[in-house]
Amino acid sequence: MAAGARKTNWWSKAALLAGAAMGAIVSAAALPAQAQAPDIRTMEPNIPDDAKLILAANELVYNNDTEKVIARGAVQINYGGYKLVARQVEYNQNTGRLTAHGNIELIEPTGNRIYGDEMDLSDDFANGFVNALRIETTDLTKLAATSGERVNGEEMILNHAVYTACTPCATNPTHRSLWQIKAERVVQNGRTKTIRLERARFEMFGRPIAYIPVLEVPDHTVKRKSGFLFPQFGYEQKLGFGVTTPYYFAIAPDMDATISPTVLTRQGFLLEGEFRKRFHNGQVTLRAAGIDQWNPSVFTGGTSDRYEDFRGMVASKGDFKINPRWAFGWDVMVQTDNNFARTYDLDGLDDRIHANQFYLSGLGRRNSFDLRAFYFDVQDADPVDKLERKQAIAQTLDHEYIVPQPVLGGELSITTNITNVQRDLEDFYNVGKTDSKPGSDRFRGLAGGTTRLSSEVEWKRQFIVPGGLVLTPMLAARGDMLRLDMTAPKGYAGDYEDDNSATRAMLTAGLEARYPILATTDYSTHLFEPIAQIYVRPDEDLAGALPNEDSQSFVFDATNLFERDKFSGFDRIEGGSRANLGLRYTGTFDNGVRLRSIIGQSFHLGGVNSFATDDLVNAGANSGLETDTSDYVSMAGIDLPNGLSVASSARLDKDDLSVRRSDTSLRFDGARFETEFTYTRIAAQPDYGLAKNASELQSAAAFKFKDYWSVFGSLTYDLKSKSLSRNGIGFSYDDRDTVFSIVYEQTRDKSSSTANDWSIGARLMFRTLGDIHVGDTTLTGFE
């Protein structure tokens, strides 16, 4: 029946609002330290003034003698988004008390569900009592208490409370969480906005592992509050066991800080601090760390780790949005020696090479702009820091503009690059040196400075002729101006340009032809695409006579077969006329199988071959492009619906088809098992710097041997030296509420710059509570 009397409306509203208030408070009260509060309401429920109440029950009784109104049998009340279900609800007008009995369920507008056997509340909702309380929140956490009581209109007291998180319970009601927190008494104070746990204990596998006599934490309404965070642990071979106890400072709504003191059993006291300041359009972070090493003698002799006592660093990072299209920022670090951050595994600062940079970037609909300045920290424990001084201090500007309107029916683009480089020491290495011959020097960089301005205009247009042939003619013009203030390389066999300045130019006319052929069957689709390109251009000006900073890394394979300029940067320009021929294929089958492949070859047609011209690093040597007819390059892959995929790329000698370089990977992704093997083989490139053949096998695998339990590992094996250079193994448990993992990793590579030969890492995470780390739990080569 529907409620119509004002009296009925009053006590029904009281029942629902009191229940909502009680349930809302209870759902926050039993959260432990560092817990994330579930999605709950404040002390008083927020019911709209125009909300309508609907009451349904099997029986509604008005007792004028006792002044009670009683609803019995399948009582349902809907009001303001709240839903209350009970076997019986009773309101006493004399005492102003409201009681509900039997299988009580209250559903809040947030979706949280509150259950109880008995509820007794005052009509002003300031005080009340709930018996046999259970709460299930929308974030899949659970709370149970023998009783809950609200007193003085501001405190909620839970007796014998239990709190846990159980994500798998949403699909498997029989699943039991590995952990729970029990407290004799939990008090939430709405005025001070705190939660106090009294005589609490943390249990795993049904066994108590930690006892907390008294703990007071902020409630869910407090987003940030100063206090200790979860401790962190770590162990490194030459640092010892470490314990970090971070303390968080909530300075202001727009700034905070963290101080993280760490005690290391072998090296002493490491102090790290981080300050964060947020602005309306960005954020600034300032970090500092330092240690006075107790026992530097445990480190390898001849390293900065061994010779330094006090070590420290200061770092800063900033990111700002000027407007939706423009941004600027920086990421810089200064340290007392060149290996401190790497040795002590400072998060985000422990890479082998740390790139300090400032940037300003913009992105529009038809143009892009990027201005950057770089300084590179090489963390390698070299006490004299020579490798870092050989690195360039560089400033670069890149701009690309695409003309909005078609030009002669095609697309016109302008690309500009400005690069300025300065370094202290000459960076060279020797190739082919033996006891009987001196070999030759290669120069990665020269001491001094150089500036280059490069600009290129490119026009291209696509035509589709009858029959399906796709033709793309293109024209390009490029010019470069260079300032040269570098020390001429001694022992360089080429003709180095030792003037103070230089200019060069390049004109290119090209044509690409593609003829897509589509073949279909009842069960598959196949696309064959023969591709032919021809580029006509003069010889490269000053080939090999200029510094080469950004075009040193070069690998000829199927991915760059159809590039107009195959060099990786601006310092070298591909000159001479050239043709590229190849075939591209993709196939799809109804059963889910997918195939893909590319095969082709490049031909030098006339002029001077830039890849056969020496430069300071001999970038084109042994590349497969240094002869008029290049090596063959290919790539093929297959993806099967069962999760198995195989991909391989290769460069084959043009004369005898011997393998000059190959990369093969096999990957399987299954429900319980996943693995990946990668095999790399590189034939000797004596003119480029690789004196002997190199081959390496990398592998990683993970096996889920039981629900939530997995074992995983990785290894790197040098096939040439028949040695295991790196290996690691670990296992983990992950049910989304509890994550536990432990990892052991060992490095045998003597050229590695890490201070520790082996390490052990562990992680223990409890959803809604916190995350405890012991070292690093990420295996090298394992995704």
mmCIF file of C-alpha atoms in Angstrom, residues 103-454:
data_model
loop_
_atom_site.group_PDB
_atom_site.id
_atom_site.type_symbol
_atom_site.label_atom_id
_atom_site.label_comp_id
_atom_site.label_asym_id
_atom_site.label_seq_id
_atom_site.Cartn_x
_atom_site.Cartn_y
_atom_site.Cartn_z
ATOM 1 C CA ASN A 103 16.860 -8.886 7.730
ATOM 2 C CA ILE A 104 17.378 -5.133 7.443
ATOM 3 C CA GLU A 105 18.963 -3.950 4.188
ATOM 4 C CA LEU A 106 19.648 -0.320 3.380
ATOM 5 C CA ILE A 107 20.862 0.642 -0.118
ATOM 6 C CA GLU A 108 22.341 4.124 -0.359
ATOM 7 C CA PRO A 109 22.277 6.276 -3.516
ATOM 8 C CA THR A 110 26.017 5.560 -3.817
ATOM 9 C CA GLY A 111 25.304 1.826 -4.116
ATOM 10 C CA ASN A 112 26.664 0.841 -0.708
ATOM 11 C CA ARG A 113 24.616 -1.822 1.107
ATOM 12 C CA ILE A 114 24.145 -1.886 4.885
ATOM 13 C CA TYR A 115 22.711 -4.961 6.625
ATOM 14 C CA GLY A 116 21.586 -5.505 10.220
ATOM 15 C CA ASP A 117 19.278 -7.536 12.467
ATOM 16 C CA GLU A 118 18.036 -4.685 14.676
ATOM 17 C CA MET A 119 18.088 -0.907 14.437
ATOM 18 C CA ASP A 120 17.013 1.543 17.183
ATOM 19 C CA LEU A 121 17.235 5.308 16.576
ATOM 20 C CA SER A 122 16.005 8.621 17.974
ATOM 21 C CA ASP A 123 13.721 10.669 15.757
ATOM 22 C CA ASP A 124 16.321 13.473 15.499
ATOM 23 C CA PHE A 125 18.875 10.931 14.247
ATOM 24 C CA ALA A 126 21.445 12.170 16.797
ATOM 25 C CA ASN A 127 21.667 8.853 18.658
ATOM 26 C CA GLY A 128 20.992 5.264 17.788
ATOM 27 C CA PHE A 129 22.048 1.626 17.842
ATOM 28 C CA VAL A 130 22.447 -1.075 15.192
ATOM 29 C CA ASN A 131 22.859 -4.766 16.025
ATOM 30 C CA ALA A 132 24.724 -7.366 13.874
ATOM 31 C CA LEU A 133 25.944 -4.803 11.338
ATOM 32 C CA ARG A 134 27.381 -5.632 7.879
ATOM 33 C CA ILE A 135 28.368 -3.228 5.098
ATOM 34 C CA GLU A 136 29.285 -3.946 1.449
ATOM 35 C CA THR A 137 30.605 -0.960 -0.497
ATOM 36 C CA THR A 138 30.739 -0.261 -4.208
ATOM 37 C CA ASP A 139 34.531 -0.599 -4.196
ATOM 38 C CA LEU A 140 34.111 -4.200 -3.005
ATOM 39 C CA THR A 141 35.190 -3.729 0.599
ATOM 40 C CA LYS A 142 33.351 -5.307 3.524
ATOM 41 C CA LEU A 143 32.767 -4.281 7.126
ATOM 42 C CA ALA A 144 31.114 -6.229 9.928
ATOM 43 C CA ALA A 145 30.524 -5.419 13.613
ATOM 44 C CA THR A 146 28.547 -7.001 16.423
ATOM 45 C CA SER A 147 26.968 -3.613 17.118
ATOM 46 C CA GLY A 148 27.193 0.045 16.213
ATOM 47 C CA GLU A 149 26.115 3.066 18.239
ATOM 48 C CA ARG A 150 25.881 6.766 17.476
ATOM 49 C CA VAL A 151 26.150 9.120 20.482
ATOM 50 C CA ASN A 152 26.142 12.894 21.006
ATOM 51 C CA GLY A 153 25.250 13.406 17.379
ATOM 52 C CA GLU A 154 28.929 13.364 16.387
ATOM 53 C CA GLU A 155 30.485 10.048 17.318
ATOM 54 C CA MET A 156 29.928 6.581 15.889
ATOM 55 C CA ILE A 157 31.191 3.640 17.926
ATOM 56 C CA LEU A 158 31.626 0.160 16.466
ATOM 57 C CA ASN A 159 32.188 -2.843 18.711
ATOM 58 C CA HIS A 160 34.169 -5.919 17.609
ATOM 59 C CA ALA A 161 34.589 -4.690 14.015
ATOM 60 C CA VAL A 162 36.166 -6.577 11.080
ATOM 61 C CA TYR A 163 37.285 -4.893 7.837
ATOM 62 C CA THR A 164 38.508 -6.496 4.600
ATOM 63 C CA ALA A 165 38.601 -6.025 0.826
ATOM 64 C CA CYS A 166 37.376 -8.786 -1.455
ATOM 65 C CA THR A 167 37.322 -8.071 -5.179
ATOM 66 C CA PRO A 168 37.032 -11.772 -6.224
ATOM 67 C CA CYS A 169 33.915 -12.094 -4.037
ATOM 68 C CA ALA A 170 31.978 -10.192 -6.712
ATOM 69 C CA THR A 171 32.198 -13.271 -8.957
ATOM 70 C CA ASN A 172 33.044 -15.979 -6.409
ATOM 71 C CA PRO A 173 31.094 -15.599 -3.129
ATOM 72 C CA THR A 174 33.025 -18.508 -1.564
ATOM 73 C CA HIS A 175 36.366 -16.721 -1.919
ATOM 74 C CA ARG A 176 37.961 -15.622 1.343
ATOM 75 C CA SER A 177 40.335 -12.685 1.466
ATOM 76 C CA LEU A 178 43.849 -13.434 2.689
ATOM 77 C CA TRP A 179 43.748 -10.593 5.195
ATOM 78 C CA GLN A 180 41.438 -8.730 7.506
ATOM 79 C CA ILE A 181 41.634 -6.173 10.280
ATOM 80 C CA LYS A 182 39.869 -6.732 13.602
ATOM 81 C CA ALA A 183 39.403 -4.041 16.232
ATOM 82 C CA GLU A 184 37.771 -4.250 19.652
ATOM 83 C CA ARG A 185 36.475 -0.719 19.292
ATOM 84 C CA VAL A 186 36.400 1.807 16.449
ATOM 85 C CA VAL A 187 35.354 5.408 17.062
ATOM 86 C CA GLN A 188 34.663 7.943 14.321
ATOM 87 C CA ASN A 189 34.432 11.559 15.429
ATOM 88 C CA GLY A 190 32.505 13.769 13.036
ATOM 89 C CA ARG A 191 33.764 16.951 14.665
ATOM 90 C CA THR A 192 37.492 16.190 14.618
ATOM 91 C CA LYS A 193 37.116 14.053 11.451
ATOM 92 C CA THR A 194 39.255 11.250 12.805
ATOM 93 C CA ILE A 195 38.941 7.491 13.188
ATOM 94 C CA ARG A 196 40.436 5.822 16.259
ATOM 95 C CA LEU A 197 41.141 2.096 16.308
ATOM 96 C CA GLU A 198 41.499 0.510 19.757
ATOM 97 C CA ARG A 199 43.100 -2.890 20.310
ATOM 98 C CA ALA A 200 43.318 -3.664 16.586
ATOM 99 C CA ARG A 201 45.169 -6.539 14.940
ATOM 100 C CA PHE A 202 46.032 -7.298 11.335
ATOM 101 C CA GLU A 203 45.477 -10.927 10.300
ATOM 102 C CA MET A 204 46.717 -12.929 7.291
ATOM 103 C CA PHE A 205 45.643 -16.501 6.575
ATOM 104 C CA GLY A 206 43.593 -16.289 9.742
ATOM 105 C CA ARG A 207 46.644 -15.583 11.888
ATOM 106 C CA PRO A 208 47.424 -12.261 13.582
ATOM 107 C CA ILE A 209 50.703 -10.766 12.331
ATOM 108 C CA ALA A 210 50.526 -7.243 13.799
ATOM 109 C CA TYR A 211 48.929 -5.731 16.923
ATOM 110 C CA ILE A 212 48.046 -2.045 17.208
ATOM 111 C CA PRO A 213 47.008 -0.886 20.710
ATOM 112 C CA VAL A 214 45.708 2.533 19.587
ATOM 113 C CA LEU A 215 45.844 4.214 16.194
ATOM 114 C CA GLU A 216 44.121 7.426 15.106
ATOM 115 C CA VAL A 217 43.882 8.322 11.408
ATOM 116 C CA PRO A 218 41.951 10.896 9.352
ATOM 117 C CA ASP A 219 38.492 9.872 8.156
ATOM 118 C CA HIS A 220 37.281 9.825 4.569
ATOM 119 C CA THR A 221 36.440 13.540 4.548
ATOM 120 C CA VAL A 222 40.113 14.475 4.973
ATOM 121 C CA LYS A 223 41.910 14.204 1.641
ATOM 122 C CA ARG A 224 45.408 14.992 2.956
ATOM 123 C CA LYS A 225 46.931 15.022 6.420
ATOM 124 C CA SER A 226 50.484 15.036 7.730
ATOM 125 C CA GLY A 227 51.743 11.766 9.130
ATOM 126 C CA PHE A 228 53.868 8.673 8.612
ATOM 127 C CA LEU A 229 53.386 6.596 5.464
ATOM 128 C CA PHE A 230 53.928 2.885 5.059
ATOM 129 C CA PRO A 231 57.559 1.911 5.685
ATOM 130 C CA GLN A 232 59.619 0.657 2.758
ATOM 131 C CA PHE A 233 62.320 -1.983 2.835
ATOM 132 C CA GLY A 234 65.178 -2.922 0.552
ATOM 133 C CA TYR A 235 68.302 -5.004 0.279
ATOM 134 C CA GLU A 236 71.269 -4.482 -2.000
ATOM 135 C CA GLN A 237 74.487 -6.477 -1.918
ATOM 136 C CA LYS A 238 76.786 -3.522 -1.119
ATOM 137 C CA LEU A 239 74.284 -1.272 0.626
ATOM 138 C CA GLY A 240 72.855 -3.792 3.053
ATOM 139 C CA PHE A 241 69.342 -4.007 4.426
ATOM 140 C CA GLY A 242 67.463 -0.729 4.336
ATOM 141 C CA VAL A 243 64.375 0.576 6.133
ATOM 142 C CA THR A 244 62.674 3.770 4.947
ATOM 143 C CA THR A 245 60.057 5.535 7.082
ATOM 144 C CA PRO A 246 58.509 8.320 4.941
ATOM 145 C CA TYR A 247 56.753 11.228 6.632
ATOM 146 C CA TYR A 248 54.196 13.241 4.667
ATOM 147 C CA PHE A 249 53.656 16.986 5.192
ATOM 148 C CA ALA A 250 50.360 18.501 3.998
ATOM 149 C CA ILE A 251 51.649 22.075 3.861
ATOM 150 C CA ALA A 252 48.785 23.738 1.976
ATOM 151 C CA PRO A 253 46.076 22.767 -0.515
ATOM 152 C CA ASP A 254 48.521 23.423 -3.362
ATOM 153 C CA MET A 255 51.750 22.086 -1.878
ATOM 154 C CA ASP A 256 53.085 19.152 0.102
ATOM 155 C CA ALA A 257 56.342 17.391 0.880
ATOM 156 C CA THR A 258 57.729 14.013 1.863
ATOM 157 C CA ILE A 259 60.816 13.322 3.970
ATOM 158 C CA SER A 260 62.160 9.770 3.573
ATOM 159 C CA PRO A 261 64.984 8.805 5.963
ATOM 160 C CA THR A 262 66.558 5.411 5.219
ATOM 161 C CA VAL A 263 68.834 3.382 7.472
ATOM 162 C CA LEU A 264 71.204 1.079 5.537
ATOM 163 C CA THR A 265 73.060 -1.552 7.551
ATOM 164 C CA ARG A 266 76.267 -1.278 5.489
ATOM 165 C CA GLN A 267 76.329 2.399 4.435
ATOM 166 C CA GLY A 268 74.539 4.394 7.120
ATOM 167 C CA PHE A 269 71.817 7.046 7.000
ATOM 168 C CA LEU A 270 70.373 8.171 3.653
ATOM 169 C CA LEU A 271 68.055 11.163 3.763
ATOM 170 C CA GLU A 272 65.769 12.007 0.836
ATOM 171 C CA GLY A 273 63.203 14.773 0.560
ATOM 172 C CA GLU A 274 60.681 15.815 -2.065
ATOM 173 C CA PHE A 275 58.674 19.043 -2.263
ATOM 174 C CA ARG A 276 55.716 19.453 -4.633
ATOM 175 C CA LYS A 277 53.946 22.665 -5.599
ATOM 176 C CA ARG A 278 50.919 22.715 -7.886
ATOM 177 C CA PHE A 279 49.818 25.720 -9.927
ATOM 178 C CA HIS A 280 46.673 26.261 -11.950
ATOM 179 C CA ASN A 281 48.517 25.228 -15.114
ATOM 180 C CA GLY A 282 51.221 22.852 -13.921
ATOM 181 C CA GLN A 283 53.383 21.451 -11.159
ATOM 182 C CA VAL A 284 56.945 21.790 -9.822
ATOM 183 C CA THR A 285 58.841 19.086 -7.939
ATOM 184 C CA LEU A 286 62.098 19.577 -6.009
ATOM 185 C CA ARG A 287 64.076 16.584 -4.711
ATOM 186 C CA ALA A 288 67.262 16.234 -2.693
ATOM 187 C CA ALA A 289 69.118 13.285 -1.182
ATOM 188 C CA GLY A 290 72.409 12.692 0.599
ATOM 189 C CA ILE A 291 74.439 10.172 2.576
ATOM 190 C CA ASP A 292 77.776 10.042 4.388
ATOM 191 C CA GLN A 293 78.854 6.491 3.541
ATOM 192 C CA TRP A 294 79.988 4.336 6.450
ATOM 193 C CA ASN A 295 81.755 1.674 4.451
ATOM 194 C CA PRO A 296 82.719 2.744 0.906
ATOM 195 C CA SER A 297 85.462 0.076 0.859
ATOM 196 C CA VAL A 298 82.885 -2.619 -0.019
ATOM 197 C CA PHE A 299 82.497 -1.085 -3.483
ATOM 198 C CA THR A 300 84.728 -2.096 -6.376
ATOM 199 C CA GLY A 301 88.095 -0.366 -6.423
ATOM 200 C CA GLY A 302 88.657 2.382 -8.949
ATOM 201 C CA THR A 303 85.048 3.604 -8.883
ATOM 202 C CA SER A 304 83.466 6.790 -7.592
ATOM 203 C CA ASP A 305 81.396 4.597 -5.255
ATOM 204 C CA ARG A 306 84.621 3.500 -3.572
ATOM 205 C CA TYR A 307 86.312 6.893 -3.247
ATOM 206 C CA GLU A 308 83.412 9.086 -2.161
ATOM 207 C CA ASP A 309 82.319 9.553 1.464
ATOM 208 C CA PHE A 310 79.584 12.186 1.326
ATOM 209 C CA ARG A 311 77.359 11.775 -1.708
ATOM 210 C CA GLY A 312 74.221 13.636 -2.676
ATOM 211 C CA MET A 313 72.049 15.118 -5.403
ATOM 212 C CA VAL A 314 69.483 17.833 -6.083
ATOM 213 C CA ALA A 315 66.844 17.398 -8.800
ATOM 214 C CA SER A 316 63.875 19.341 -10.065
ATOM 215 C CA LYS A 317 61.079 18.663 -12.522
ATOM 216 C CA GLY A 318 58.419 20.995 -13.858
ATOM 217 C CA ASP A 319 55.598 20.649 -16.364
ATOM 218 C CA PHE A 320 53.325 23.531 -17.364
ATOM 219 C CA LYS A 321 50.537 24.047 -19.884
ATOM 220 C CA ILE A 322 50.643 27.562 -21.259
ATOM 221 C CA ASN A 323 47.435 26.857 -23.173
ATOM 222 C CA PRO A 324 45.897 23.756 -24.781
ATOM 223 C CA ARG A 325 48.540 23.845 -27.547
ATOM 224 C CA TRP A 326 51.703 25.024 -25.780
ATOM 225 C CA ALA A 327 53.674 23.489 -22.921
ATOM 226 C CA PHE A 328 57.052 23.971 -21.274
ATOM 227 C CA GLY A 329 59.011 22.287 -18.526
ATOM 228 C CA TRP A 330 62.295 20.868 -17.301
ATOM 229 C CA ASP A 331 63.878 17.786 -15.753
ATOM 230 C CA VAL A 332 67.317 18.379 -14.215
ATOM 231 C CA MET A 333 69.621 16.680 -11.718
ATOM 232 C CA VAL A 334 72.954 17.713 -10.164
ATOM 233 C CA GLN A 335 74.922 15.213 -8.050
ATOM 234 C CA THR A 336 78.231 15.132 -6.207
ATOM 235 C CA ASP A 337 79.523 12.266 -8.357
ATOM 236 C CA ASN A 338 78.305 10.572 -11.494
ATOM 237 C CA ASN A 339 76.896 7.376 -9.965
ATOM 238 C CA PHE A 340 75.132 8.316 -6.711
ATOM 239 C CA ALA A 341 71.508 8.174 -7.942
ATOM 240 C CA ARG A 342 72.119 4.880 -9.765
ATOM 241 C CA THR A 343 73.923 3.192 -6.873
ATOM 242 C CA TYR A 344 71.199 4.083 -4.386
ATOM 243 C CA ASP A 345 68.300 3.349 -6.786
ATOM 244 C CA LEU A 346 66.666 6.757 -6.464
ATOM 245 C CA ASP A 347 63.304 6.356 -8.148
ATOM 246 C CA GLY A 348 63.178 7.972 -11.584
ATOM 247 C CA LEU A 349 66.834 9.078 -11.424
ATOM 248 C CA ASP A 350 68.697 5.762 -11.685
ATOM 249 C CA ASP A 351 68.880 5.292 -15.472
ATOM 250 C CA ARG A 352 72.261 4.516 -17.034
ATOM 251 C CA ILE A 353 72.030 7.884 -18.816
ATOM 252 C CA HIS A 354 69.884 10.587 -17.267
ATOM 253 C CA ALA A 355 68.841 13.269 -19.747
ATOM 254 C CA ASN A 356 68.632 16.709 -18.157
ATOM 255 C CA GLN A 357 66.492 18.905 -20.356
ATOM 256 C CA PHE A 358 64.410 22.033 -20.731
ATOM 257 C CA TYR A 359 61.659 22.102 -23.349
ATOM 258 C CA LEU A 360 59.077 24.320 -25.012
ATOM 259 C CA SER A 361 56.664 22.578 -27.385
ATOM 260 C CA GLY A 362 53.583 23.466 -29.361
ATOM 261 C CA LEU A 363 51.245 21.485 -31.562
ATOM 262 C CA GLY A 364 48.735 22.988 -33.968
ATOM 263 C CA ARG A 365 46.517 21.592 -36.659
ATOM 264 C CA ARG A 366 49.082 22.113 -39.405
ATOM 265 C CA ASN A 367 52.365 22.718 -37.601
ATOM 266 C CA SER A 368 54.499 21.594 -34.681
ATOM 267 C CA PHE A 369 57.266 23.305 -32.695
ATOM 268 C CA ASP A 370 59.763 21.777 -30.259
ATOM 269 C CA LEU A 371 62.654 23.586 -28.556
ATOM 270 C CA ARG A 372 64.905 21.611 -26.170
ATOM 271 C CA ALA A 373 68.210 21.879 -24.334
ATOM 272 C CA PHE A 374 70.035 18.734 -23.149
ATOM 273 C CA TYR A 375 72.766 17.775 -20.738
ATOM 274 C CA PHE A 376 73.461 14.066 -20.190
ATOM 275 C CA ASP A 377 74.480 12.495 -16.879
ATOM 276 C CA VAL A 378 76.353 9.252 -17.595
ATOM 277 C CA GLN A 379 76.107 7.164 -14.422
ATOM 278 C CA ASP A 380 78.969 4.696 -14.753
ATOM 279 C CA ALA A 381 81.131 4.994 -11.587
ATOM 280 C CA ASP A 382 84.047 6.494 -13.542
ATOM 281 C CA PRO A 383 85.871 8.537 -10.864
ATOM 282 C CA VAL A 384 87.339 10.978 -13.378
ATOM 283 C CA ASP A 385 83.978 11.424 -15.104
ATOM 284 C CA LYS A 386 85.459 11.302 -18.623
ATOM 285 C CA LEU A 387 82.474 9.705 -20.323
ATOM 286 C CA GLU A 388 80.171 12.438 -19.080
ATOM 287 C CA ARG A 389 82.521 15.173 -20.271
ATOM 288 C CA LYS A 390 82.519 13.548 -23.715
ATOM 289 C CA GLN A 391 78.756 13.958 -23.919
ATOM 290 C CA ALA A 392 77.406 16.910 -25.825
ATOM 291 C CA ILE A 393 75.570 19.819 -24.306
ATOM 292 C CA ALA A 394 72.971 20.310 -27.010
ATOM 293 C CA GLN A 395 70.163 22.657 -27.964
ATOM 294 C CA THR A 396 67.711 21.691 -30.697
ATOM 295 C CA LEU A 397 64.759 23.341 -32.398
ATOM 296 C CA ASP A 398 62.392 21.400 -34.658
ATOM 297 C CA HIS A 399 59.550 22.968 -36.597
ATOM 298 C CA GLU A 400 57.276 21.429 -39.192
ATOM 299 C CA TYR A 401 54.603 23.256 -41.147
ATOM 300 C CA ILE A 402 52.091 21.847 -43.635
ATOM 301 C CA VAL A 403 50.505 24.416 -45.929
ATOM 302 C CA PRO A 404 46.726 24.306 -45.342
ATOM 303 C CA GLN A 405 45.728 24.707 -48.983
ATOM 304 C CA PRO A 406 46.848 22.296 -51.749
ATOM 305 C CA VAL A 407 49.723 23.554 -53.879
ATOM 306 C CA LEU A 408 49.438 22.361 -57.487
ATOM 307 C CA GLY A 409 47.025 19.762 -56.176
ATOM 308 C CA GLY A 410 49.543 18.321 -53.705
ATOM 309 C CA GLU A 411 50.774 18.705 -50.140
ATOM 310 C CA LEU A 412 53.550 21.213 -49.389
ATOM 311 C CA SER A 413 55.474 20.907 -46.109
ATOM 312 C CA ILE A 414 58.423 22.774 -44.602
ATOM 313 C CA THR A 415 60.725 21.153 -42.053
ATOM 314 C CA THR A 416 63.331 23.140 -40.090
ATOM 315 C CA ASN A 417 65.951 22.001 -37.592
ATOM 316 C CA ILE A 418 68.512 24.002 -35.647
ATOM 317 C CA THR A 419 71.084 22.117 -33.567
ATOM 318 C CA ASN A 420 73.850 23.563 -31.408
ATOM 319 C CA VAL A 421 76.397 21.206 -29.820
ATOM 320 C CA GLN A 422 79.223 21.836 -27.351
ATOM 321 C CA ARG A 423 81.477 19.287 -25.586
ATOM 322 C CA ASP A 424 84.619 19.388 -23.449
ATOM 323 C CA LEU A 425 86.492 16.275 -24.565
ATOM 324 C CA GLU A 426 86.893 14.483 -27.854
ATOM 325 C CA ASP A 427 84.950 11.214 -27.911
ATOM 326 C CA PHE A 428 86.721 8.592 -30.033
ATOM 327 C CA TYR A 429 87.269 4.853 -30.182
ATOM 328 C CA ASN A 430 89.603 2.610 -32.167
ATOM 329 C CA VAL A 431 88.523 0.027 -34.730
ATOM 330 C CA GLY A 432 90.595 -2.981 -35.784
ATOM 331 C CA LYS A 433 93.551 -2.430 -33.455
ATOM 332 C CA THR A 434 95.741 -5.521 -32.900
ATOM 333 C CA ASP A 435 99.282 -6.217 -31.859
ATOM 334 C CA SER A 436 100.382 -6.034 -35.499
ATOM 335 C CA LYS A 437 98.342 -3.068 -36.744
ATOM 336 C CA PRO A 438 97.247 0.221 -35.166
ATOM 337 C CA GLY A 439 93.666 0.198 -36.443
ATOM 338 C CA SER A 440 91.775 3.404 -37.149
ATOM 339 C CA ASP A 441 90.046 5.924 -34.932
ATOM 340 C CA ARG A 442 86.341 6.710 -35.035
ATOM 341 C CA PHE A 443 85.006 9.980 -33.590
ATOM 342 C CA ARG A 444 81.569 10.052 -31.961
ATOM 343 C CA GLY A 445 82.109 13.716 -31.194
ATOM 344 C CA LEU A 446 84.742 16.419 -31.389
ATOM 345 C CA ALA A 447 85.845 18.846 -28.723
ATOM 346 C CA GLY A 448 84.444 22.308 -29.284
ATOM 347 C CA GLY A 449 81.173 23.526 -30.715
ATOM 348 C CA THR A 450 79.100 23.505 -33.879
ATOM 349 C CA THR A 451 75.772 24.943 -34.974
ATOM 350 C CA ARG A 452 73.703 23.730 -37.918
ATOM 351 C CA LEU A 453 70.589 25.267 -39.512
ATOM 352 C CA SER A 454 68.717 22.914 -41.849
#
